[in-house]
Amino acid sequence: MATRNFRRRGLNGAAAAGAAFAAGALSALAAYRHWHEATCSRTNPAQGLEAQRARLADYQRLQLRLLDKAMDDPQLAAVMSTVETESPAQRRQYLFANALYANALFGYRIGIANLEELRGHLRVLVRNPIFRAYWEATRRHRASLRDDSEEGRVGRMMDALIRDLDEADTDEWWVVGEPPAE
């Protein structure tokens, strides 16, 4: 019996050593990749911009995976969303509204859409009463954004767009408001 226990511990030790080696190798690879991207971005700004876009795309994919999990499980949705809601269904709607907004903002950040195109997309979103309720419910969250941040500027543009639409004397919502300054 003692021999078996010794061997089992030996195998567990070998597995632990292998896992530690793999973790170390992955850490080294990540550090090298970060160093390489930083070096390339200094020598070739276009390559640095492309690396930044790739990191943004990776981040967006991760966010969408997390959102999918939260939308499927109300317990996870309660962790992902700190917005007060009346029901699990409303929480899921708000999470989806956030995903729509984040996706539009992401398209702008990586250059798929310019600021005017982003504004046009957001103008369609704010016509939806559920999206408007989400936007109002998250007002306090946006209050902490820096004024000079990209998301802060887009949030203020969205607030102005909502205000312009509410004050408009026309049903032609697609022409309301002033175009954003680039």
CSV table of N, CA and C in Angstrom, one decimal:
chain,number,residue,atom,x,y,z
A,1,MET,N,0.8,-1.2,0.0
A,1,MET,CA,0.0,0.0,0.0
A,1,MET,C,0.8,1.3,0.0
A,2,ALA,N,1.9,1.2,0.8
A,2,ALA,CA,2.8,2.4,0.8
A,2,ALA,C,3.4,2.8,-0.5
A,3,THR,N,3.7,1.7,-1.3
A,3,THR,CA,4.3,2.0,-2.6
A,3,THR,C,3.3,2.6,-3.5
A,4,ARG,N,2.1,2.2,-3.5
A,4,ARG,CA,1.0,2.8,-4.3
A,4,ARG,C,0.8,4.3,-4.0
A,5,ASN,N,0.8,4.6,-2.7
A,5,ASN,CA,0.6,5.9,-2.3
A,5,ASN,C,1.8,6.8,-2.7
A,6,PHE,N,3.0,6.2,-2.6
A,6,PHE,CA,4.2,6.9,-3.1
A,6,PHE,C,4.1,7.2,-4.6
A,7,ARG,N,3.7,6.2,-5.3
A,7,ARG,CA,3.6,6.4,-6.8
A,7,ARG,C,2.5,7.4,-7.2
A,8,ARG,N,1.4,7.3,-6.5
A,8,ARG,CA,0.3,8.3,-6.8
A,8,ARG,C,0.8,9.7,-6.5
A,9,ARG,N,1.5,9.9,-5.3
A,9,ARG,CA,2.0,11.2,-5.0
A,9,ARG,C,3.0,11.6,-6.1
A,10,GLY,N,3.8,10.7,-6.5
A,10,GLY,CA,4.8,11.0,-7.5
A,10,GLY,C,4.2,11.4,-8.8
A,11,LEU,N,3.1,10.8,-9.2
A,11,LEU,CA,2.5,11.2,-10.4
A,11,LEU,C,1.8,12.5,-10.3
A,12,ASN,N,1.2,12.8,-9.1
A,12,ASN,CA,0.6,14.1,-8.9
A,12,ASN,C,1.7,15.2,-8.9
A,13,GLY,N,2.8,14.9,-8.3
A,13,GLY,CA,3.9,15.8,-8.3
A,13,GLY,C,4.4,16.1,-9.7
A,14,ALA,N,4.5,15.0,-10.6
A,14,ALA,CA,4.9,15.2,-11.9
A,14,ALA,C,3.8,16.0,-12.7
A,15,ALA,N,2.6,15.8,-12.4
A,15,ALA,CA,1.5,16.6,-13.1
A,15,ALA,C,1.6,18.0,-12.7
A,16,ALA,N,1.8,18.2,-11.4
A,16,ALA,CA,1.9,19.6,-10.9
A,16,ALA,C,3.1,20.3,-11.5
A,17,ALA,N,4.3,19.6,-11.6
A,17,ALA,CA,5.4,20.2,-12.2
A,17,ALA,C,5.2,20.5,-13.7
A,18,GLY,N,4.5,19.6,-14.4
A,18,GLY,CA,4.2,19.9,-15.8
A,18,GLY,C,3.2,21.1,-15.9
A,19,ALA,N,2.2,21.2,-15.1
A,19,ALA,CA,1.3,22.3,-15.1
A,19,ALA,C,2.1,23.6,-14.8
A,20,ALA,N,3.0,23.6,-13.8
A,20,ALA,CA,3.8,24.7,-13.5
A,20,ALA,C,4.7,25.2,-14.7
A,21,PHE,N,5.3,24.2,-15.3
A,21,PHE,CA,6.1,24.4,-16.5
A,21,PHE,C,5.3,25.1,-17.6
A,22,ALA,N,4.1,24.5,-17.9
A,22,ALA,CA,3.2,25.1,-18.9
A,22,ALA,C,2.8,26.5,-18.6
A,23,ALA,N,2.5,26.7,-17.3
A,23,ALA,CA,2.1,28.1,-16.9
A,23,ALA,C,3.3,29.1,-17.1
A,24,GLY,N,4.4,28.6,-16.7
A,24,GLY,CA,5.6,29.5,-16.9
A,24,GLY,C,5.9,29.8,-18.4
A,25,ALA,N,5.7,28.7,-19.2
A,25,ALA,CA,6.0,28.9,-20.7
A,25,ALA,C,5.0,29.9,-21.2
A,26,LEU,N,3.7,29.7,-20.8
A,26,LEU,CA,2.7,30.6,-21.4
A,26,LEU,C,2.9,32.1,-20.9
A,27,SER,N,3.4,32.2,-19.7
A,27,SER,CA,3.7,33.6,-19.1
A,27,SER,C,4.8,34.2,-19.9
A,28,ALA,N,5.8,33.4,-20.2
A,28,ALA,CA,7.0,33.9,-21.0
A,28,ALA,C,6.6,34.2,-22.4
A,29,LEU,N,5.7,33.4,-23.0
A,29,LEU,CA,5.2,33.7,-24.3
A,29,LEU,C,4.4,35.0,-24.3
A,30,ALA,N,3.5,35.2,-23.3
A,30,ALA,CA,2.7,36.4,-23.3
A,30,ALA,C,3.7,37.6,-23.1
A,31,ALA,N,4.7,37.5,-22.2
A,31,ALA,CA,5.6,38.6,-22.0
A,31,ALA,C,6.3,38.9,-23.3
A,32,TYR,N,6.8,37.9,-24.1
A,32,TYR,CA,7.5,38.1,-25.3
A,32,TYR,C,6.5,38.8,-26.3
A,33,ARG,N,5.3,38.3,-26.4
A,33,ARG,CA,4.3,38.9,-27.3
A,33,ARG,C,4.1,40.4,-27.0
A,34,HIS,N,4.0,40.7,-25.7
A,34,HIS,CA,3.8,42.1,-25.3
A,34,HIS,C,5.0,42.9,-25.7
A,35,TRP,N,6.2,42.4,-25.4
A,35,TRP,CA,7.4,43.1,-25.8
A,35,TRP,C,7.5,43.3,-27.3
A,36,HIS,N,7.2,42.3,-28.0
A,36,HIS,CA,7.3,42.3,-29.5
A,36,HIS,C,6.3,43.4,-30.1
A,37,GLU,N,5.1,43.4,-29.6
A,37,GLU,CA,4.1,44.4,-30.0
A,37,GLU,C,4.5,45.8,-29.7
A,38,ALA,N,5.1,46.0,-28.5
A,38,ALA,CA,5.5,47.3,-28.1
A,38,ALA,C,6.7,47.7,-29.0
A,39,THR,N,7.6,46.9,-29.3
A,39,THR,CA,8.7,47.2,-30.1
A,39,THR,C,8.3,47.5,-31.5
A,40,CYS,N,7.4,46.7,-32.1
A,40,CYS,CA,6.9,46.9,-33.4
A,40,CYS,C,6.1,48.3,-33.5
A,41,SER,N,5.3,48.6,-32.4
A,41,SER,CA,4.6,49.8,-32.5
A,41,SER,C,5.4,51.0,-32.5
A,42,ARG,N,6.6,50.9,-31.9
A,42,ARG,CA,7.6,52.1,-31.9
A,42,ARG,C,8.2,52.2,-33.3
A,43,THR,N,8.5,51.1,-33.9
A,43,THR,CA,9.2,51.1,-35.2
A,43,THR,C,8.3,51.3,-36.4
A,44,ASN,N,7.1,50.8,-36.2
A,44,ASN,CA,6.1,50.9,-37.3
A,44,ASN,C,4.7,51.2,-36.7
A,45,PRO,N,4.3,52.5,-36.6
A,45,PRO,CA,3.1,52.8,-36.0
A,45,PRO,C,1.9,52.1,-36.6
A,46,ALA,N,1.8,51.9,-37.9
A,46,ALA,CA,0.7,51.2,-38.5
A,46,ALA,C,0.5,49.8,-37.9
A,47,GLN,N,1.7,49.1,-37.7
A,47,GLN,CA,1.6,47.8,-37.1
A,47,GLN,C,1.2,47.8,-35.6
A,48,GLY,N,1.5,48.9,-34.9
A,48,GLY,CA,1.1,49.1,-33.6
A,48,GLY,C,-0.4,49.3,-33.5
A,49,LEU,N,-1.0,50.0,-34.4
A,49,LEU,CA,-2.4,50.3,-34.5
A,49,LEU,C,-3.1,49.0,-34.8
A,50,GLU,N,-2.5,48.2,-35.7
A,50,GLU,CA,-3.2,46.9,-36.0
A,50,GLU,C,-3.1,45.9,-34.8
A,51,ALA,N,-2.1,46.0,-34.0
A,51,ALA,CA,-2.0,45.1,-32.8
A,51,ALA,C,-3.0,45.6,-31.8
A,52,GLN,N,-3.2,46.9,-31.7
A,52,GLN,CA,-4.2,47.5,-30.8
A,52,GLN,C,-5.6,47.0,-31.2
A,53,ARG,N,-5.9,47.1,-32.5
A,53,ARG,CA,-7.2,46.6,-33.0
A,53,ARG,C,-7.4,45.1,-32.7
A,54,ALA,N,-6.4,44.4,-32.9
A,54,ALA,CA,-6.5,42.9,-32.6
A,54,ALA,C,-6.8,42.7,-31.1
A,55,ARG,N,-6.1,43.4,-30.3
A,55,ARG,CA,-6.4,43.3,-28.8
A,55,ARG,C,-7.9,43.7,-28.5
A,56,LEU,N,-8.3,44.8,-29.2
A,56,LEU,CA,-9.7,45.2,-29.0
A,56,LEU,C,-10.7,44.1,-29.4
A,57,ALA,N,-10.4,43.5,-30.6
A,57,ALA,CA,-11.2,42.4,-31.1
A,57,ALA,C,-11.3,41.2,-30.1
A,58,ASP,N,-10.1,40.9,-29.6
A,58,ASP,CA,-10.1,39.8,-28.6
A,58,ASP,C,-10.9,40.1,-27.4
A,59,TYR,N,-10.7,41.3,-26.9
A,59,TYR,CA,-11.5,41.8,-25.8
A,59,TYR,C,-13.0,41.7,-26.0
A,60,GLN,N,-13.4,42.2,-27.2
A,60,GLN,CA,-14.8,42.2,-27.6
A,60,GLN,C,-15.4,40.8,-27.6
A,61,ARG,N,-14.6,39.9,-28.2
A,61,ARG,CA,-15.1,38.5,-28.2
A,61,ARG,C,-15.2,37.9,-26.8
A,62,LEU,N,-14.3,38.2,-25.9
A,62,LEU,CA,-14.4,37.8,-24.6
A,62,LEU,C,-15.7,38.4,-23.9
A,63,GLN,N,-15.9,39.6,-24.1
A,63,GLN,CA,-17.1,40.3,-23.5
A,63,GLN,C,-18.4,39.6,-24.0
A,64,LEU,N,-18.4,39.3,-25.3
A,64,LEU,CA,-19.6,38.7,-25.9
A,64,LEU,C,-19.8,37.3,-25.3
A,65,ARG,N,-18.7,36.6,-25.1
A,65,ARG,CA,-18.9,35.2,-24.5
A,65,ARG,C,-19.4,35.3,-23.1
A,66,LEU,N,-18.9,36.3,-22.3
A,66,LEU,CA,-19.4,36.5,-21.0
A,66,LEU,C,-20.9,36.9,-21.0
A,67,LEU,N,-21.2,37.8,-21.9
A,67,LEU,CA,-22.6,38.2,-22.0
A,67,LEU,C,-23.5,37.0,-22.4
A,68,ASP,N,-23.1,36.2,-23.3
A,68,ASP,CA,-23.9,35.0,-23.6
A,68,ASP,C,-24.2,34.2,-22.4
A,69,LYS,N,-23.1,34.0,-21.6
A,69,LYS,CA,-23.3,33.2,-20.4
A,69,LYS,C,-24.3,33.9,-19.4
A,70,ALA,N,-24.2,35.2,-19.3
A,70,ALA,CA,-25.1,35.9,-18.4
A,70,ALA,C,-26.5,35.9,-18.9
A,71,MET,N,-26.7,36.0,-20.2
A,71,MET,CA,-28.0,36.0,-20.7
A,71,MET,C,-28.7,34.7,-20.6
A,72,ASP,N,-27.9,33.6,-20.5
A,72,ASP,CA,-28.5,32.3,-20.4
A,72,ASP,C,-28.8,31.9,-18.9
A,73,ASP,N,-28.2,32.6,-18.0
A,73,ASP,CA,-28.3,32.2,-16.6
A,73,ASP,C,-28.6,33.5,-15.7
A,74,PRO,N,-29.8,33.6,-15.2
A,74,PRO,CA,-30.1,34.8,-14.4
A,74,PRO,C,-29.2,35.0,-13.2
A,75,GLN,N,-28.6,34.0,-12.6
A,75,GLN,CA,-27.7,34.2,-11.5
A,75,GLN,C,-26.4,34.9,-12.0
A,76,LEU,N,-25.9,34.5,-13.2
A,76,LEU,CA,-24.8,35.2,-13.7
A,76,LEU,C,-25.1,36.6,-14.2
A,77,ALA,N,-26.3,36.8,-14.7
A,77,ALA,CA,-26.7,38.1,-15.1
A,77,ALA,C,-26.7,39.1,-14.0
A,78,ALA,N,-27.1,38.6,-12.8
A,78,ALA,CA,-27.1,39.4,-11.6
A,78,ALA,C,-25.7,39.9,-11.2
A,79,VAL,N,-24.7,39.1,-11.6
A,79,VAL,CA,-23.3,39.5,-11.3
A,79,VAL,C,-22.8,40.4,-12.3
A,80,MET,N,-23.2,40.2,-13.6
A,80,MET,CA,-22.6,41.1,-14.7
A,80,MET,C,-23.3,42.4,-14.7
A,81,SER,N,-24.5,42.6,-14.2
A,81,SER,CA,-25.2,43.8,-14.3
A,81,SER,C,-25.5,44.3,-12.9
A,82,THR,N,-25.1,45.6,-12.6
A,82,THR,CA,-25.4,46.2,-11.3
A,82,THR,C,-26.5,47.2,-11.4
A,83,VAL,N,-27.2,47.2,-12.5
A,83,VAL,CA,-28.4,48.1,-12.7
A,83,VAL,C,-29.6,47.5,-12.0
A,84,GLU,N,-30.3,48.3,-11.3
A,84,GLU,CA,-31.5,47.9,-10.7
A,84,GLU,C,-32.6,47.6,-11.8
A,85,THR,N,-33.2,46.4,-11.7
A,85,THR,CA,-34.2,46.0,-12.7
A,85,THR,C,-35.4,45.5,-11.9
A,86,GLU,N,-36.5,45.4,-12.6
A,86,GLU,CA,-37.8,44.9,-12.0
A,86,GLU,C,-37.9,43.4,-12.1
A,87,SER,N,-37.2,42.8,-13.1
A,87,SER,CA,-37.3,41.4,-13.3
A,87,SER,C,-36.1,40.8,-14.0
A,88,PRO,N,-35.9,39.5,-13.9
A,88,PRO,CA,-34.8,38.9,-14.7
A,88,PRO,C,-34.9,39.2,-16.2
A,89,ALA,N,-36.1,39.2,-16.7
A,89,ALA,CA,-36.3,39.5,-18.1
A,89,ALA,C,-35.8,40.9,-18.5
A,90,GLN,N,-36.1,41.9,-17.6
A,90,GLN,CA,-35.7,43.3,-17.8
A,90,GLN,C,-34.1,43.3,-17.8
A,91,ARG,N,-33.5,42.6,-16.8
A,91,ARG,CA,-32.1,42.5,-16.7
A,91,ARG,C,-31.5,42.0,-18.0
A,92,ARG,N,-32.1,41.0,-18.6
A,92,ARG,CA,-31.6,40.4,-19.8
A,92,ARG,C,-31.7,41.5,-21.0
A,93,GLN,N,-32.8,42.2,-21.0
A,93,GLN,CA,-33.0,43.2,-22.0
A,93,GLN,C,-31.9,44.3,-21.8
A,94,TYR,N,-31.6,44.7,-20.6
A,94,TYR,CA,-30.6,45.7,-20.4
A,94,TYR,C,-29.2,45.2,-20.8
A,95,LEU,N,-29.0,44.0,-20.5
A,95,LEU,CA,-27.7,43.4,-20.9
A,95,LEU,C,-27.6,43.4,-22.4
A,96,PHE,N,-28.7,43.1,-23.1
A,96,PHE,CA,-28.6,43.1,-24.6
A,96,PHE,C,-28.5,44.5,-25.1
A,97,ALA,N,-29.2,45.5,-24.5
A,97,ALA,CA,-29.1,46.9,-24.9
A,97,ALA,C,-27.6,47.3,-24.7
A,98,ASN,N,-27.0,46.9,-23.6
A,98,ASN,CA,-25.6,47.2,-23.4
A,98,ASN,C,-24.7,46.6,-24.5
A,99,ALA,N,-25.0,45.4,-24.9
A,99,ALA,CA,-24.2,44.7,-25.9
A,99,ALA,C,-24.4,45.5,-27.3
A,100,LEU,N,-25.6,45.9,-27.6
A,100,LEU,CA,-25.8,46.7,-28.8
A,100,LEU,C,-25.0,48.0,-28.8
A,101,TYR,N,-25.0,48.7,-27.7
A,101,TYR,CA,-24.3,49.9,-27.6
A,101,TYR,C,-22.8,49.7,-27.6
A,102,ALA,N,-22.3,48.6,-26.9
A,102,ALA,CA,-20.9,48.3,-26.9
A,102,ALA,C,-20.4,47.9,-28.3
A,103,ASN,N,-21.2,47.2,-29.0
A,103,ASN,CA,-20.9,46.7,-30.4
A,103,ASN,C,-20.7,47.9,-31.3
A,104,ALA,N,-21.7,48.9,-31.2
A,104,ALA,CA,-21.6,50.1,-32.0
A,104,ALA,C,-20.3,50.9,-31.7
A,105,LEU,N,-20.1,51.0,-30.4
A,105,LEU,CA,-18.9,51.8,-30.0
A,105,LEU,C,-17.6,51.1,-30.4
A,106,PHE,N,-17.6,49.7,-30.4
A,106,PHE,CA,-16.5,48.9,-30.8
A,106,PHE,C,-16.2,49.2,-32.3
A,107,GLY,N,-17.3,49.2,-33.1
A,107,GLY,CA,-17.1,49.4,-34.5
A,107,GLY,C,-16.5,50.8,-34.8
A,108,TYR,N,-16.9,51.8,-34.0
A,108,TYR,CA,-16.2,53.1,-34.2
A,108,TYR,C,-14.8,53.0,-33.8
A,109,ARG,N,-14.5,52.4,-32.6
A,109,ARG,CA,-13.1,52.3,-32.2
A,109,ARG,C,-12.1,51.7,-33.1
A,110,ILE,N,-12.6,50.7,-33.8
A,110,ILE,CA,-11.7,50.0,-34.7
A,110,ILE,C,-11.7,50.5,-36.2
A,111,GLY,N,-12.5,51.5,-36.4
A,111,GLY,CA,-12.5,52.2,-37.7
A,111,GLY,C,-13.5,51.7,-38.7
A,112,ILE,N,-14.4,50.8,-38.3
A,112,ILE,CA,-15.4,50.3,-39.2
A,112,ILE,C,-16.5,51.4,-39.5
A,113,ALA,N,-16.7,52.2,-38.5
A,113,ALA,CA,-17.6,53.4,-38.7
A,113,ALA,C,-17.0,54.7,-38.2
A,114,ASN,N,-17.3,55.7,-38.9
A,114,ASN,CA,-16.8,57.0,-38.4
A,114,ASN,C,-17.8,57.6,-37.3
A,115,LEU,N,-17.5,58.7,-36.8
A,115,LEU,CA,-18.4,59.3,-35.7
A,115,LEU,C,-19.8,59.6,-36.2
A,116,GLU,N,-20.0,60.0,-37.4
A,116,GLU,CA,-21.3,60.3,-38.0
A,116,GLU,C,-22.1,59.0,-38.2
A,117,GLU,N,-21.4,58.0,-38.7
A,117,GLU,CA,-22.1,56.7,-38.8
A,117,GLU,C,-22.5,56.1,-37.4
A,118,LEU,N,-21.6,56.2,-36.5
A,118,LEU,CA,-21.9,55.8,-35.1
A,118,LEU,C,-23.1,56.5,-34.6
A,119,ARG,N,-23.2,57.8,-34.8
A,119,ARG,CA,-24.3,58.6,-34.4
A,119,ARG,C,-25.6,58.2,-35.0
A,120,GLY,N,-25.5,57.9,-36.3
A,120,GLY,CA,-26.7,57.4,-37.0
A,120,GLY,C,-27.2,56.0,-36.5
A,121,HIS,N,-26.3,55.2,-36.1
A,121,HIS,CA,-26.6,53.9,-35.6
A,121,HIS,C,-27.3,54.1,-34.2
A,122,LEU,N,-26.7,54.9,-33.4
A,122,LEU,CA,-27.2,55.2,-32.0
A,122,LEU,C,-28.5,55.9,-32.1
A,123,ARG,N,-28.7,56.7,-33.1
A,123,ARG,CA,-30.0,57.4,-33.3
A,123,ARG,C,-31.1,56.4,-33.5
A,124,VAL,N,-30.9,55.3,-34.2
A,124,VAL,CA,-31.9,54.2,-34.3
A,124,VAL,C,-32.1,53.5,-33.0
A,125,LEU,N,-31.0,53.2,-32.3
A,125,LEU,CA,-31.2,52.5,-31.0
A,125,LEU,C,-32.0,53.3,-30.0
A,126,VAL,N,-31.8,54.6,-29.9
A,126,VAL,CA,-32.6,55.4,-28.9
A,126,VAL,C,-34.1,55.6,-29.2
A,127,ARG,N,-34.5,55.2,-30.4
A,127,ARG,CA,-35.9,55.2,-30.7
A,127,ARG,C,-36.6,54.0,-30.0
A,128,ASN,N,-35.9,53.1,-29.5
A,128,ASN,CA,-36.5,51.9,-28.8
A,128,ASN,C,-36.7,52.3,-27.3
A,129,PRO,N,-37.9,52.1,-26.8
A,129,PRO,CA,-38.2,52.5,-25.4
A,129,PRO,C,-37.4,51.6,-24.4
A,130,ILE,N,-37.1,50.4,-24.7
A,130,ILE,CA,-36.3,49.6,-23.8
A,130,ILE,C,-34.9,50.1,-23.7
A,131,PHE,N,-34.3,50.4,-24.9
A,131,PHE,CA,-33.0,51.0,-24.9
A,131,PHE,C,-32.9,52.3,-24.1
A,132,ARG,N,-33.9,53.1,-24.3
A,132,ARG,CA,-34.0,54.4,-23.6
A,132,ARG,C,-34.0,54.2,-22.1
A,133,ALA,N,-34.8,53.2,-21.6
A,133,ALA,CA,-34.9,52.9,-20.2
A,133,ALA,C,-33.5,52.4,-19.7
A,134,TYR,N,-32.9,51.6,-20.5
A,134,TYR,CA,-31.5,51.1,-20.1
A,134,TYR,C,-30.6,52.3,-20.0
A,135,TRP,N,-30.6,53.2,-21.0
A,135,TRP,CA,-29.7,54.3,-21.0
A,135,TRP,C,-29.9,55.2,-19.8
A,136,GLU,N,-31.2,55.4,-19.4
A,136,GLU,CA,-31.5,56.2,-18.2
A,136,GLU,C,-31.0,55.5,-16.9
A,137,ALA,N,-31.3,54.2,-16.9
A,137,ALA,CA,-30.9,53.4,-15.7
A,137,ALA,C,-29.4,53.4,-15.5
A,138,THR,N,-28.6,53.5,-16.5
A,138,THR,CA,-27.1,53.5,-16.4
A,138,THR,C,-26.5,54.9,-16.4
A,139,ARG,N,-27.3,55.9,-16.2
A,139,ARG,CA,-26.8,57.3,-16.2
A,139,ARG,C,-25.7,57.4,-15.1
A,140,ARG,N,-25.9,56.9,-13.9
A,140,ARG,CA,-24.9,57.1,-12.8
A,140,ARG,C,-23.6,56.3,-13.2
A,141,HIS,N,-23.7,55.2,-13.9
A,141,HIS,CA,-22.5,54.5,-14.3
A,141,HIS,C,-21.6,55.4,-15.2
A,142,ARG,N,-22.3,56.1,-16.1
A,142,ARG,CA,-21.5,57.0,-17.0
A,142,ARG,C,-21.0,58.2,-16.4
A,143,ALA,N,-21.5,58.6,-15.2
A,143,ALA,CA,-21.1,59.8,-14.6
A,143,ALA,C,-19.6,59.8,-14.2
A,144,SER,N,-19.1,58.6,-14.0
A,144,SER,CA,-17.7,58.4,-13.6
A,144,SER,C,-16.7,58.5,-14.8
A,145,LEU,N,-17.2,58.5,-16.0
A,145,LEU,CA,-16.3,58.6,-17.2
A,145,LEU,C,-15.6,59.9,-17.3
A,146,ARG,N,-14.3,59.9,-17.6
A,146,ARG,CA,-13.6,61.1,-17.8
A,146,ARG,C,-14.2,61.9,-19.0
A,147,ASP,N,-14.2,63.2,-18.9
A,147,ASP,CA,-14.8,64.0,-19.9
A,147,ASP,C,-14.0,63.9,-21.2
A,148,ASP,N,-12.7,63.6,-21.1
A,148,ASP,CA,-11.9,63.6,-22.3
A,148,ASP,C,-11.7,62.1,-22.9
A,149,SER,N,-12.4,61.2,-22.3
A,149,SER,CA,-12.4,59.8,-22.8
A,149,SER,C,-13.3,59.6,-24.0
A,150,GLU,N,-12.9,58.7,-24.8
A,150,GLU,CA,-13.7,58.4,-26.0
A,150,GLU,C,-15.2,58.0,-25.6
A,151,GLU,N,-15.3,57.1,-24.6
A,151,GLU,CA,-16.6,56.7,-24.2
A,151,GLU,C,-17.4,57.8,-23.5
A,152,GLY,N,-16.7,58.7,-22.8
A,152,GLY,CA,-17.4,59.9,-22.2
A,152,GLY,C,-17.9,60.8,-23.3
A,153,ARG,N,-17.1,61.0,-24.4
A,153,ARG,CA,-17.6,61.9,-25.5
A,153,ARG,C,-18.8,61.2,-26.2
A,154,VAL,N,-18.7,59.9,-26.4
A,154,VAL,CA,-19.8,59.3,-27.1
A,154,VAL,C,-21.1,59.3,-26.2
A,155,GLY,N,-20.9,59.1,-24.9
A,155,GLY,CA,-22.0,59.1,-24.0
A,155,GLY,C,-22.7,60.5,-24.0
A,156,ARG,N,-21.9,61.6,-24.0
A,156,ARG,CA,-22.5,62.9,-24.1
A,156,ARG,C,-23.2,63.1,-25.5
A,157,MET,N,-22.6,62.6,-26.5
A,157,MET,CA,-23.2,62.7,-27.8
A,157,MET,C,-24.6,62.0,-27.8
A,158,MET,N,-24.7,60.8,-27.2
A,158,MET,CA,-25.9,60.1,-27.0
A,158,MET,C,-26.9,60.9,-26.2
A,159,ASP,N,-26.5,61.5,-25.1
A,159,ASP,CA,-27.4,62.3,-24.3
A,159,ASP,C,-28.0,63.4,-25.1
A,160,ALA,N,-27.1,64.1,-25.9
A,160,ALA,CA,-27.6,65.2,-26.8
A,160,ALA,C,-28.5,64.7,-27.8
A,161,LEU,N,-28.2,63.6,-28.4
A,161,LEU,CA,-29.1,63.0,-29.4
A,161,LEU,C,-30.5,62.7,-28.8
A,162,ILE,N,-30.6,62.1,-27.7
A,162,ILE,CA,-31.9,61.9,-27.0
A,162,ILE,C,-32.6,63.2,-26.7
A,163,ARG,N,-31.9,64.2,-26.2
A,163,ARG,CA,-32.5,65.5,-25.9
A,163,ARG,C,-33.0,66.1,-27.2
A,164,ASP,N,-32.2,66.1,-28.3
A,164,ASP,CA,-32.6,66.6,-29.6
A,164,ASP,C,-33.9,65.9,-30.1
A,165,LEU,N,-33.9,64.6,-30.0
A,165,LEU,CA,-35.1,63.8,-30.5
A,165,LEU,C,-36.3,64.2,-29.7
A,166,ASP,N,-36.1,64.3,-28.3
A,166,ASP,CA,-37.3,64.6,-27.5
A,166,ASP,C,-37.8,66.0,-27.8
A,167,GLU,N,-36.9,67.0,-28.1
A,167,GLU,CA,-37.4,68.3,-28.3
A,167,GLU,C,-37.7,68.6,-29.8
A,168,ALA,N,-37.6,67.7,-30.7
A,168,ALA,CA,-37.9,67.9,-32.1
A,168,ALA,C,-39.3,68.1,-32.4
A,169,ASP,N,-39.6,69.0,-33.3
A,169,ASP,CA,-41.0,69.3,-33.7
A,169,ASP,C,-41.4,68.5,-35.0
A,170,THR,N,-40.6,67.5,-35.3
A,170,THR,CA,-40.8,66.7,-36.5
A,170,THR,C,-40.9,65.2,-36.2
A,171,ASP,N,-41.5,64.5,-37.0
A,171,ASP,CA,-41.5,63.0,-36.9
A,171,ASP,C,-40.3,62.4,-37.7
A,172,GLU,N,-39.6,63.3,-38.4
A,172,GLU,CA,-38.5,62.8,-39.2
A,172,GLU,C,-37.2,62.7,-38.3
A,173,TRP,N,-37.2,61.6,-37.5
A,173,TRP,CA,-36.2,61.4,-36.5
A,173,TRP,C,-34.8,61.3,-37.1
A,174,TRP,N,-34.7,60.9,-38.3
A,174,TRP,CA,-33.4,60.6,-39.0
A,174,TRP,C,-32.6,61.9,-39.3
A,175,VAL,N,-33.3,63.1,-39.2
A,175,VAL,CA,-32.6,64.3,-39.5
A,175,VAL,C,-32.5,65.2,-38.3
A,176,VAL,N,-32.9,64.8,-37.1
A,176,VAL,CA,-32.8,65.6,-35.9
A,176,VAL,C,-31.4,65.7,-35.4
A,177,GLY,N,-31.1,66.9,-34.9
A,177,GLY,CA,-29.8,67.1,-34.2
A,177,GLY,C,-28.7,67.6,-35.1
A,178,GLU,N,-27.7,68.1,-34.5
A,178,GLU,CA,-26.5,68.5,-35.2
A,178,GLU,C,-25.5,67.4,-35.3
A,179,PRO,N,-24.8,67.3,-36.5
A,179,PRO,CA,-23.8,66.3,-36.7
A,179,PRO,C,-22.6,66.5,-35.6
A,180,PRO,N,-22.0,65.4,-35.2
A,180,PRO,CA,-20.9,65.6,-34.3
A,180,PRO,C,-19.7,66.2,-34.9
A,181,ALA,N,-18.9,66.9,-34.1
A,181,ALA,CA,-17.6,67.4,-34.6
A,181,ALA,C,-16.6,66.4,-34.5
A,182,GLU,N,-15.9,66.1,-35.5
A,182,GLU,CA,-14.9,65.0,-35.6
A,182,GLU,C,-13.7,65.4,-34.8
